[in-house]
Short mmCIF file of C-alpha atoms and ligand atoms in Angstrom, two decimals:
data_model
loop_
_atom_site.label_atom_id
_atom_site.label_comp_id
_atom_site.label_asym_id
_atom_site.label_seq_id
_atom_site.Cartn_x
_atom_site.Cartn_y
_atom_site.Cartn_z
CA MET A 290 -47.68 80.42 -13.48
CA ALA A 291 -45.01 79.13 -11.08
CA VAL A 292 -42.72 76.39 -12.33
CA ILE A 293 -43.56 72.94 -10.95
CA ASP A 294 -40.19 71.64 -9.87
CA LEU A 295 -40.23 67.84 -9.76
CA ARG A 296 -36.48 67.37 -10.30
CA SER A 297 -35.77 66.10 -6.78
CA ASP A 298 -36.93 66.19 -3.18
CA THR A 299 -33.72 68.15 -2.52
CA VAL A 300 -35.17 71.36 -4.04
CA THR A 301 -37.39 72.18 -1.06
CA GLN A 302 -37.31 75.54 0.69
CA PRO A 303 -37.43 75.65 4.50
CA THR A 304 -41.00 76.38 5.61
CA PRO A 305 -41.72 79.53 7.66
CA ALA A 306 -42.14 77.34 10.78
CA MET A 307 -38.78 75.66 10.11
CA ARG A 308 -37.13 79.08 9.72
CA GLU A 309 -38.60 80.08 13.10
CA ALA A 310 -37.18 76.93 14.70
CA ILE A 311 -33.79 77.71 13.15
CA ALA A 312 -33.90 81.28 14.46
CA ALA A 313 -34.79 80.14 17.97
CA ALA A 314 -32.20 77.32 18.19
CA ALA A 315 -30.07 76.97 21.31
CA VAL A 316 -26.50 76.46 20.09
CA GLY A 317 -22.99 75.69 21.33
CA ASP A 318 -19.68 74.38 20.01
CA GLU A 319 -20.62 71.20 18.22
CA GLN A 320 -16.99 70.06 17.87
CA GLU A 321 -16.80 70.05 21.67
CA ARG A 322 -20.18 68.28 21.83
CA GLU A 323 -21.63 71.35 23.53
CA ASP A 324 -24.41 72.11 21.08
CA PRO A 325 -27.67 71.10 22.82
CA THR A 326 -29.71 71.06 19.62
CA VAL A 327 -27.24 68.80 17.79
CA LEU A 328 -27.16 66.48 20.80
CA GLU A 329 -30.95 66.34 20.87
CA LEU A 330 -31.10 65.60 17.15
CA GLU A 331 -28.46 62.87 17.47
CA ARG A 332 -30.36 61.24 20.37
CA ARG A 333 -33.65 61.31 18.53
CA VAL A 334 -32.27 59.99 15.26
CA ALA A 335 -30.36 57.17 16.99
CA ALA A 336 -33.64 55.99 18.54
CA LEU A 337 -35.54 56.55 15.30
CA LEU A 338 -33.10 54.36 13.35
CA GLY A 339 -32.78 51.63 15.99
CA HIS A 340 -29.18 52.36 17.00
CA GLU A 341 -27.29 53.37 20.16
CA GLU A 342 -25.88 56.63 18.83
CA ALA A 343 -25.94 58.89 15.81
CA VAL A 344 -23.53 61.51 14.49
CA PHE A 345 -24.70 64.69 12.76
CA VAL A 346 -22.87 65.62 9.55
CA PRO A 347 -23.47 68.12 6.73
CA THR A 348 -24.45 65.67 3.94
CA ALA A 349 -25.61 62.12 3.33
CA THR A 350 -22.57 61.61 1.11
CA MET A 351 -20.34 62.30 4.11
CA ALA A 352 -22.49 60.08 6.33
CA ASN A 353 -22.12 57.19 3.87
CA GLN A 354 -18.40 57.68 3.47
CA ILE A 355 -17.85 57.80 7.22
CA ALA A 356 -19.84 54.58 7.66
CA LEU A 357 -17.88 52.77 4.95
CA ARG A 358 -14.63 53.94 6.49
CA VAL A 359 -15.37 52.81 10.04
CA LEU A 360 -16.54 49.37 8.91
CA THR A 361 -13.51 48.51 6.79
CA ARG A 362 -9.73 48.64 6.38
CA PRO A 363 -7.85 49.83 3.26
CA GLY A 364 -7.74 47.09 0.62
CA ASP A 365 -11.04 45.53 1.76
CA GLU A 366 -13.76 44.88 -0.79
CA LEU A 367 -17.16 46.58 -0.73
CA LEU A 368 -20.17 44.96 -2.41
CA ALA A 369 -23.16 47.04 -3.47
CA GLU A 370 -25.76 47.16 -6.20
CA GLU A 371 -24.00 48.60 -9.24
CA ASN A 372 -26.22 51.70 -9.54
CA SER A 373 -26.27 52.49 -5.84
CA HIS A 374 -25.53 56.06 -4.76
CA VAL A 375 -22.26 55.13 -3.03
CA PHE A 376 -21.00 53.61 -6.28
CA LEU A 377 -22.39 55.99 -8.92
CA TYR A 378 -22.71 59.41 -7.36
CA GLU A 379 -19.99 59.78 -4.73
CA GLN A 380 -17.00 60.12 -7.10
CA GLY A 381 -15.46 56.81 -6.11
CA GLY A 382 -15.37 57.96 -2.47
CA PRO A 383 -15.07 54.42 -1.06
CA ALA A 384 -11.83 53.99 -3.03
CA VAL A 385 -10.58 57.52 -2.36
CA PHE A 386 -11.36 57.89 1.34
CA SER A 387 -11.19 54.30 2.57
CA GLY A 388 -9.02 52.49 0.00
CA LEU A 389 -11.82 50.04 -0.80
CA VAL A 390 -12.13 47.79 -3.81
CA MET A 391 -15.60 48.54 -5.17
CA ARG A 392 -17.47 45.58 -6.65
CA GLY A 393 -20.86 46.38 -8.16
CA LEU A 394 -23.50 43.67 -8.44
CA PRO A 395 -26.36 43.86 -10.96
CA GLY A 396 -29.64 44.49 -9.17
CA ARG A 397 -33.35 44.05 -9.71
CA HIS A 398 -35.12 47.29 -8.83
CA GLY A 399 -32.04 48.18 -6.80
CA ARG A 400 -32.13 44.96 -4.85
CA ILE A 401 -29.45 42.26 -4.80
CA ALA A 402 -30.05 38.65 -3.78
CA PRO A 403 -28.34 36.60 -1.05
CA GLU A 404 -26.98 34.19 -3.69
CA GLN A 405 -25.20 37.07 -5.42
CA ILE A 406 -23.42 37.94 -2.21
CA ARG A 407 -22.53 34.33 -1.55
CA ALA A 408 -21.13 34.02 -5.08
CA ALA A 409 -19.20 37.29 -4.87
CA VAL A 410 -17.35 36.73 -1.59
CA ARG A 411 -13.66 36.11 -2.22
CA ASP A 412 -11.66 33.23 -0.87
CA TRP A 413 -8.80 35.32 0.46
CA SER A 414 -7.21 32.52 2.48
CA SER A 415 -4.29 32.19 0.04
CA GLY A 416 -3.31 35.79 0.71
CA HIS A 417 -3.84 37.12 -2.82
CA MET A 418 -7.35 38.49 -2.91
CA PRO A 419 -8.92 41.46 -1.18
CA ILE A 420 -10.99 40.64 1.87
CA THR A 421 -14.69 41.01 1.10
CA ARG A 422 -15.76 42.94 4.19
CA LEU A 423 -18.87 44.98 3.67
CA VAL A 424 -22.21 45.04 1.87
CA SER A 425 -24.01 48.35 1.37
CA LEU A 426 -27.74 48.43 0.61
CA GLU A 427 -29.90 51.43 -0.30
CA ASN A 428 -33.53 51.83 0.83
CA THR A 429 -35.31 53.46 -0.85
CA HIS A 430 -33.17 52.94 -3.92
CA ASN A 431 -32.69 56.14 -5.87
CA SER A 432 -31.54 54.91 -9.31
CA SER A 433 -34.31 52.34 -9.54
CA GLY A 434 -37.00 54.96 -8.95
CA GLY A 435 -37.41 55.12 -5.17
CA ARG A 436 -38.07 51.40 -4.93
CA VAL A 437 -38.40 49.75 -1.53
CA TRP A 438 -36.63 46.75 -0.04
CA THR A 439 -39.08 44.77 2.10
CA LEU A 440 -38.07 43.57 5.57
CA GLU A 441 -38.00 39.99 4.27
CA GLU A 442 -35.61 40.92 1.46
CA ILE A 443 -33.38 42.82 3.88
CA ASP A 444 -33.39 39.93 6.34
CA ALA A 445 -32.36 37.45 3.67
CA VAL A 446 -29.39 39.56 2.56
CA VAL A 447 -28.33 40.57 6.06
CA ALA A 448 -28.52 36.98 7.32
CA THR A 449 -26.31 35.82 4.46
CA ALA A 450 -23.88 38.67 5.05
CA ARG A 451 -23.65 37.82 8.77
CA GLU A 452 -23.13 34.15 8.01
CA LEU A 453 -20.23 35.13 5.71
CA ASP A 454 -18.81 37.44 8.40
CA LEU A 455 -19.55 40.57 6.37
CA ARG A 456 -20.64 43.92 7.76
CA VAL A 457 -23.71 45.70 6.47
CA HIS A 458 -24.38 49.40 5.87
CA LEU A 459 -27.70 50.95 4.91
CA ASP A 460 -27.72 54.07 2.78
CA GLY A 461 -31.04 55.11 4.26
CA ALA A 462 -30.95 58.64 2.90
CA ARG A 463 -34.68 58.02 2.24
CA VAL A 464 -35.27 55.29 4.83
CA LEU A 465 -38.23 57.23 6.24
CA ASN A 466 -39.87 56.96 2.81
CA ALA A 467 -39.21 53.22 2.92
CA ALA A 468 -40.67 52.98 6.45
CA THR A 469 -43.72 54.97 5.33
CA ALA A 470 -44.26 52.70 2.32
CA LEU A 471 -43.86 49.53 4.39
CA GLY A 472 -45.90 50.85 7.32
CA VAL A 473 -43.18 49.93 9.84
CA PRO A 474 -41.09 52.02 12.26
CA ALA A 475 -37.80 53.14 10.66
CA ALA A 476 -35.94 51.37 13.49
CA GLU A 477 -37.25 48.07 12.13
CA ILE A 478 -35.27 48.76 8.97
CA GLY A 479 -32.25 50.72 10.23
CA GLY A 480 -31.62 48.57 13.29
CA ARG A 481 -30.86 45.53 11.14
CA PHE A 482 -27.61 47.11 9.89
CA ASP A 483 -24.26 47.94 11.51
CA THR A 484 -24.60 51.53 10.32
CA THR A 485 -27.45 53.54 8.83
CA THR A 486 -27.44 56.90 7.04
CA LEU A 487 -30.40 59.28 7.18
CA CYS A 488 -30.60 62.46 5.07
CA LEU A 489 -32.47 65.52 6.35
CA SER A 490 -32.40 67.55 3.14
CA LYS A 491 -34.60 65.31 0.98
CA GLY A 492 -38.17 64.39 1.92
CA LEU A 493 -37.72 65.92 5.37
CA GLY A 494 -37.30 69.35 3.79
CA CYS A 495 -34.27 70.66 5.72
CA PRO A 496 -31.73 72.95 4.06
CA LEU A 497 -28.90 70.54 4.87
CA GLY A 498 -27.79 67.83 7.24
CA ALA A 499 -27.60 64.07 7.60
CA LEU A 500 -26.79 61.53 10.29
CA VAL A 501 -24.94 58.26 10.49
CA ALA A 502 -26.09 55.89 13.22
CA GLY A 503 -24.61 52.73 14.76
CA SER A 504 -23.24 51.27 18.00
CA ALA A 505 -21.64 53.59 20.56
CA GLU A 506 -18.27 52.04 19.71
CA LEU A 507 -18.64 52.59 15.97
CA MET A 508 -19.85 56.15 16.54
CA VAL A 509 -16.61 56.97 18.40
CA ALA A 510 -14.79 56.03 15.20
CA ALA A 511 -17.40 57.90 13.16
CA ARG A 512 -16.75 61.12 15.13
CA ARG A 513 -13.04 60.83 14.39
CA ALA A 514 -13.70 60.24 10.69
CA LYS A 515 -16.09 63.20 10.63
CA HIS A 516 -13.34 65.44 11.97
CA LEU A 517 -10.85 64.02 9.47
CA PHE A 518 -13.26 64.75 6.61
CA GLY A 519 -13.66 68.35 7.80
CA GLY A 520 -17.22 67.79 8.99
CA ALA A 521 -16.78 68.72 12.67
CA MET A 522 -18.73 71.96 13.00
CA ARG A 523 -19.26 74.75 15.53
CA GLN A 524 -22.72 76.25 16.24
CA ALA A 525 -24.37 73.60 14.08
CA GLY A 526 -27.56 73.68 16.14
CA ILE A 527 -28.66 76.38 13.71
CA VAL A 528 -29.19 73.65 11.14
CA ALA A 529 -29.86 70.76 13.54
CA ALA A 530 -32.92 72.74 14.69
CA ALA A 531 -34.37 72.26 11.22
CA GLY A 532 -33.85 68.53 11.65
CA VAL A 533 -35.61 68.44 15.02
CA HIS A 534 -38.47 70.45 13.53
CA ALA A 535 -38.67 68.06 10.57
CA LEU A 536 -38.86 65.01 12.83
CA ASP A 537 -41.85 66.61 14.55
CA HIS A 538 -43.64 67.93 11.48
CA HIS A 539 -42.40 66.38 8.23
CA VAL A 540 -42.36 62.63 8.75
CA GLU A 541 -46.04 61.74 8.67
CA ARG A 542 -46.56 63.93 5.62
CA LEU A 543 -44.24 61.71 3.53
CA ALA A 544 -47.34 59.60 2.88
CA ASP A 545 -48.81 62.65 1.08
CA ASP A 546 -45.76 62.79 -1.22
CA HIS A 547 -46.25 59.11 -2.01
CA ALA A 548 -49.95 59.57 -2.75
CA ARG A 549 -49.16 62.51 -5.04
CA ALA A 550 -46.49 60.52 -6.90
CA ARG A 551 -48.98 57.68 -7.36
CA ARG A 552 -51.55 60.11 -8.73
CA LEU A 553 -49.02 61.56 -11.19
CA GLY A 554 -47.99 58.08 -12.31
CA GLU A 555 -51.60 57.03 -12.86
CA ALA A 556 -52.46 60.21 -14.79
CA TRP A 557 -49.42 60.01 -17.05
CA SER A 558 -49.94 56.31 -17.67
CA ALA A 559 -53.62 56.93 -18.52
CA ALA A 560 -52.48 59.60 -21.00
CA GLY A 561 -50.36 56.99 -22.78
CA LEU A 562 -46.96 57.95 -21.40
CA GLY A 563 -44.32 55.37 -20.53
CA VAL A 564 -45.05 55.04 -16.82
CA ASP A 565 -45.78 51.88 -14.87
CA PRO A 566 -47.89 53.06 -11.92
CA LEU A 567 -47.25 49.78 -10.12
CA GLN A 568 -43.60 50.78 -9.84
CA VAL A 569 -44.44 54.00 -8.03
CA GLU A 570 -43.80 52.83 -4.47
CA THR A 571 -42.70 56.09 -2.83
CA ASN A 572 -42.16 59.67 -4.03
CA PHE A 573 -40.51 58.93 -7.40
CA VAL A 574 -42.13 58.48 -10.81
CA PHE A 575 -40.03 57.09 -13.67
CA LEU A 576 -41.14 58.25 -17.11
CA ASP A 577 -39.74 56.54 -20.24
CA VAL A 578 -39.60 59.02 -23.13
CA GLY A 579 -37.98 56.49 -25.51
CA PRO A 580 -41.34 55.38 -27.01
CA LEU A 581 -42.03 59.04 -27.91
CA GLY A 582 -38.82 59.15 -29.96
CA LEU A 583 -37.33 61.75 -27.61
CA THR A 584 -33.99 61.89 -25.88
CA GLN A 585 -33.82 62.84 -22.21
CA ALA A 586 -32.49 66.30 -23.14
CA GLU A 587 -35.21 66.94 -25.77
CA ALA A 588 -37.97 65.86 -23.40
CA MET A 589 -36.62 67.99 -20.55
CA ARG A 590 -36.46 71.03 -22.86
CA LYS A 591 -40.11 70.59 -23.87
CA LEU A 592 -41.10 70.19 -20.24
CA ASP A 593 -39.08 73.23 -19.16
CA ASP A 594 -40.91 75.26 -21.82
CA ALA A 595 -44.22 74.05 -20.36
CA GLY A 596 -43.19 75.03 -16.84
CA VAL A 597 -42.57 71.55 -15.41
CA ARG A 598 -39.11 70.40 -14.45
CA LEU A 599 -38.07 66.74 -14.35
CA SER A 600 -34.54 65.37 -14.14
CA ASP A 601 -32.58 62.77 -16.06
CA THR A 602 -31.51 59.40 -14.67
CA VAL A 603 -28.72 56.92 -15.28
CA HIS A 604 -31.12 55.03 -17.60
CA PRO A 605 -30.76 56.49 -21.12
CA THR A 606 -34.43 57.26 -21.93
CA ILE A 607 -35.90 57.61 -18.45
CA LEU A 608 -36.77 60.87 -16.72
CA ARG A 609 -37.61 61.22 -13.07
CA ALA A 610 -40.29 63.19 -11.23
CA VAL A 611 -40.03 63.44 -7.46
CA THR A 612 -42.76 64.80 -5.19
CA HIS A 613 -41.86 66.72 -2.05
CA LEU A 614 -42.84 69.37 0.47
CA GLY A 615 -43.09 72.03 -2.24
CA ILE A 616 -45.54 70.08 -4.44
CA SER A 617 -49.26 70.51 -3.74
CA ASP A 618 -52.33 68.66 -4.99
CA GLU A 619 -52.91 71.54 -7.41
CA ASP A 620 -49.37 71.11 -8.79
CA VAL A 621 -50.14 67.44 -9.35
CA ASP A 622 -53.37 68.32 -11.19
CA ARG A 623 -51.52 70.77 -13.43
CA ALA A 624 -48.55 68.47 -14.07
CA SER A 625 -50.96 65.62 -14.87
CA GLU A 626 -52.13 67.67 -17.87
CA LEU A 627 -49.06 69.70 -18.77
CA VAL A 628 -46.60 66.81 -19.08
CA PRO A 629 -48.59 64.64 -21.54
CA ARG A 630 -49.39 67.75 -23.59
CA ALA A 631 -45.78 68.97 -23.67
CA LEU A 632 -44.49 65.54 -24.67
CA GLY A 633 -47.18 64.96 -27.31
CA ALA A 634 -48.63 61.86 -25.61
CA ALA A 635 -51.15 59.74 -27.46
CA ARG A 636 -54.14 60.43 -25.24
CA VAL A 637 -53.83 63.93 -23.85
CA ALA A 638 -56.89 64.96 -21.83
CA ALA A 639 -59.04 67.30 -23.88
C1 PLP B 922 -29.69 57.30 -1.83
C2 PLP B 922 -28.86 58.53 -1.63
N1 PLP B 922 -27.83 58.47 -0.78
C3 PLP B 922 -27.05 59.53 -0.54
C4 PLP B 922 -27.29 60.72 -1.18
C5 PLP B 922 -26.35 61.89 -0.92
O1 PLP B 922 -26.97 63.01 -0.45
P1 PLP B 922 -26.21 64.42 -0.51
O2 PLP B 922 -26.13 64.79 -1.96
O3 PLP B 922 -27.08 65.33 0.26
O4 PLP B 922 -24.88 64.23 0.09
C6 PLP B 922 -28.34 60.83 -2.08
C7 PLP B 922 -28.61 62.10 -2.78
O5 PLP B 922 -29.35 62.18 -3.73
C8 PLP B 922 -29.14 59.68 -2.32
O6 PLP B 922 -30.16 59.72 -3.18
#
């Protein structure tokens, strides 16, 4: 039996149709802005995210780091939820690449409140303190289990940030999952920010690629930063073609991933595992193995032996399952039974 790989939505393989689109791509020198497929992808993603322009880069990490760089000056302070990807999983990039002071704020399901931002902003008038310049939000929020910021929550934080003369970035690596969950166009979310990142290699199923979007003026700076970071490419239409294909064929199906995650969460919860199905808002399921007396590593070993792969999280006893393009309804049926059995849950289906 094939392994059911629920570690991440980054494990997808390009579909045969995506490989055909890649093979047929018209290409040119991307560094010279002569690659027609990259230009098409950038145009489409800018519109999709509610911005004037977008810049194609190899990874969402680079997209985030470019955005943070163009919105700040060295010595400025960046506020973000303490477990956000830009703080936890990008090796201190904001400090390394942009000289930023990184100030993490405790979140609730990955969300921070306007009052927290108001309380955190420095009075730098005396000349001693760093200038609090930028707030970065993440939607959906990875470390909280793919949780979604609503438009009202975003508006409250963005309005406060604007009032305090702060800039706002959205790590929207999975913003299309957020838009799907909220039932709104992605531009409604992305357009509220100065810059927005979108990743192609997660739910969209591309082998690589991401974009950063913003005003035409900011994207001039973003193109320079991309070159500085070594991200200016040549015949990149080969991979941009996967992105164009994904926009046509892999956006609406994100709702299927969400439905499958919900089904997994409900099945595991019904079997007595530590899952709160109400917290399954997108394509992530958080599973607490603490009540079973297992460590993350022990639980993952048992699951590996049973042919189901989950991944660990920053939370000591919580594992993560993520649905994606490579997970079918049959996989969900099998994982619904295999996981409780492998972990010795209280009420394993007979
Ligand atoms: C929210 C978020 N932002 C950014 C990234 C970075 O993506 P990549 O590893 O492709 O650079 C990830 C990857 O998991 C992510 O979850």
